Amino acid sequence: MPSQRFRLAIIAFITTVVFAGVGSTFATSPGSDSSKLQPNTPIINSMDELTEYVYSDSVANNPIANLSHEAQARFLAGITFSDDGVSGLYITDLVRELPASQLYELLSLFGLENAVAQIHGVRVETALDKAIVEGQVGLLSDGSRDWFKEGYKCDGPGSCVADSAYLCTINC
């Protein structure tokens, strides 16, 4: 079940979209090329930050804890990072074990929450899950979703190779 903080963030986001007619969750980073869209600042940008997060965050607030122990181990072993953040991750267990809202919450740790709408086979259990899967939550400001590839694994800088169990990001 999503945390209270996550539910409040989603409600605030939907309220912004409905009442303001906007709602991009993407922005440019300070000092970056303004033409390159990037997700909101992720909490986790490196393996060191991931390790610190896993060992320091309370289990009640840790979206990774929604996975079975075996799936947690595979997820943590299958995630890769580049200098720009997550470059690829193992998603098979995520899709099998988590509904869209929990997957959204987990991927938001890495700034990848918008990928949920494009991942095939994501489970829908609630109205929020449906909104996420239909792309009504977390759209890119220009409407594109070309910053990741499902079915590919990061195999080194700039090299995504076919592997149906993974997701390769623009950071590869």
Steps between C-alpha positions, in 0.01 A plus 500: 500500500648842408627713786299796625768736366474341154120521495514868600756569228278333238193690619696827487624415150154411368355814658766708324424335166124542533494856633805652335496312171865410543686235689829402355709305743804579292726799516844595386782468747687816600784560259385229260404523137144631525396302191557167678208396721588334827286354777460677832810460710524133591579395856743234377765573234771243575561156646639665816179701542291188438694304762465785749127524428436128536683481832381828652138545396224361717339191349159668528612781266714294264315413176760231426365314805175437307691237301560146625849442643602307189372775269677766710828314458455467122393864466799628699739272310354603163512878532782688327614860526694742280630844592151634418303263724321171436602356164303177517298279730350153525121538480357149467429459873376859530230437240410161647477612865395867509189686386559818302484735801764306694717473189463876447606563860802269471619642167458857631799430726707505180310771309346234273138517614377596153622169360210316664252610232717341232591170668294210366303277735480736799225393741199727552311466830372852573387816322842649572670198339278546194587872476872421524486226235296721267765772529274746681751532784859607444507607136807657345454867425531445125289182502790278395623190675818427308738505797488126570472169316311204641652168396857630497785489753775760540819327388741790541494870419256569217439132432157346562482132402186288464390328823128471568545499879652850518438868441781713350489876566631808323776505766664187356 
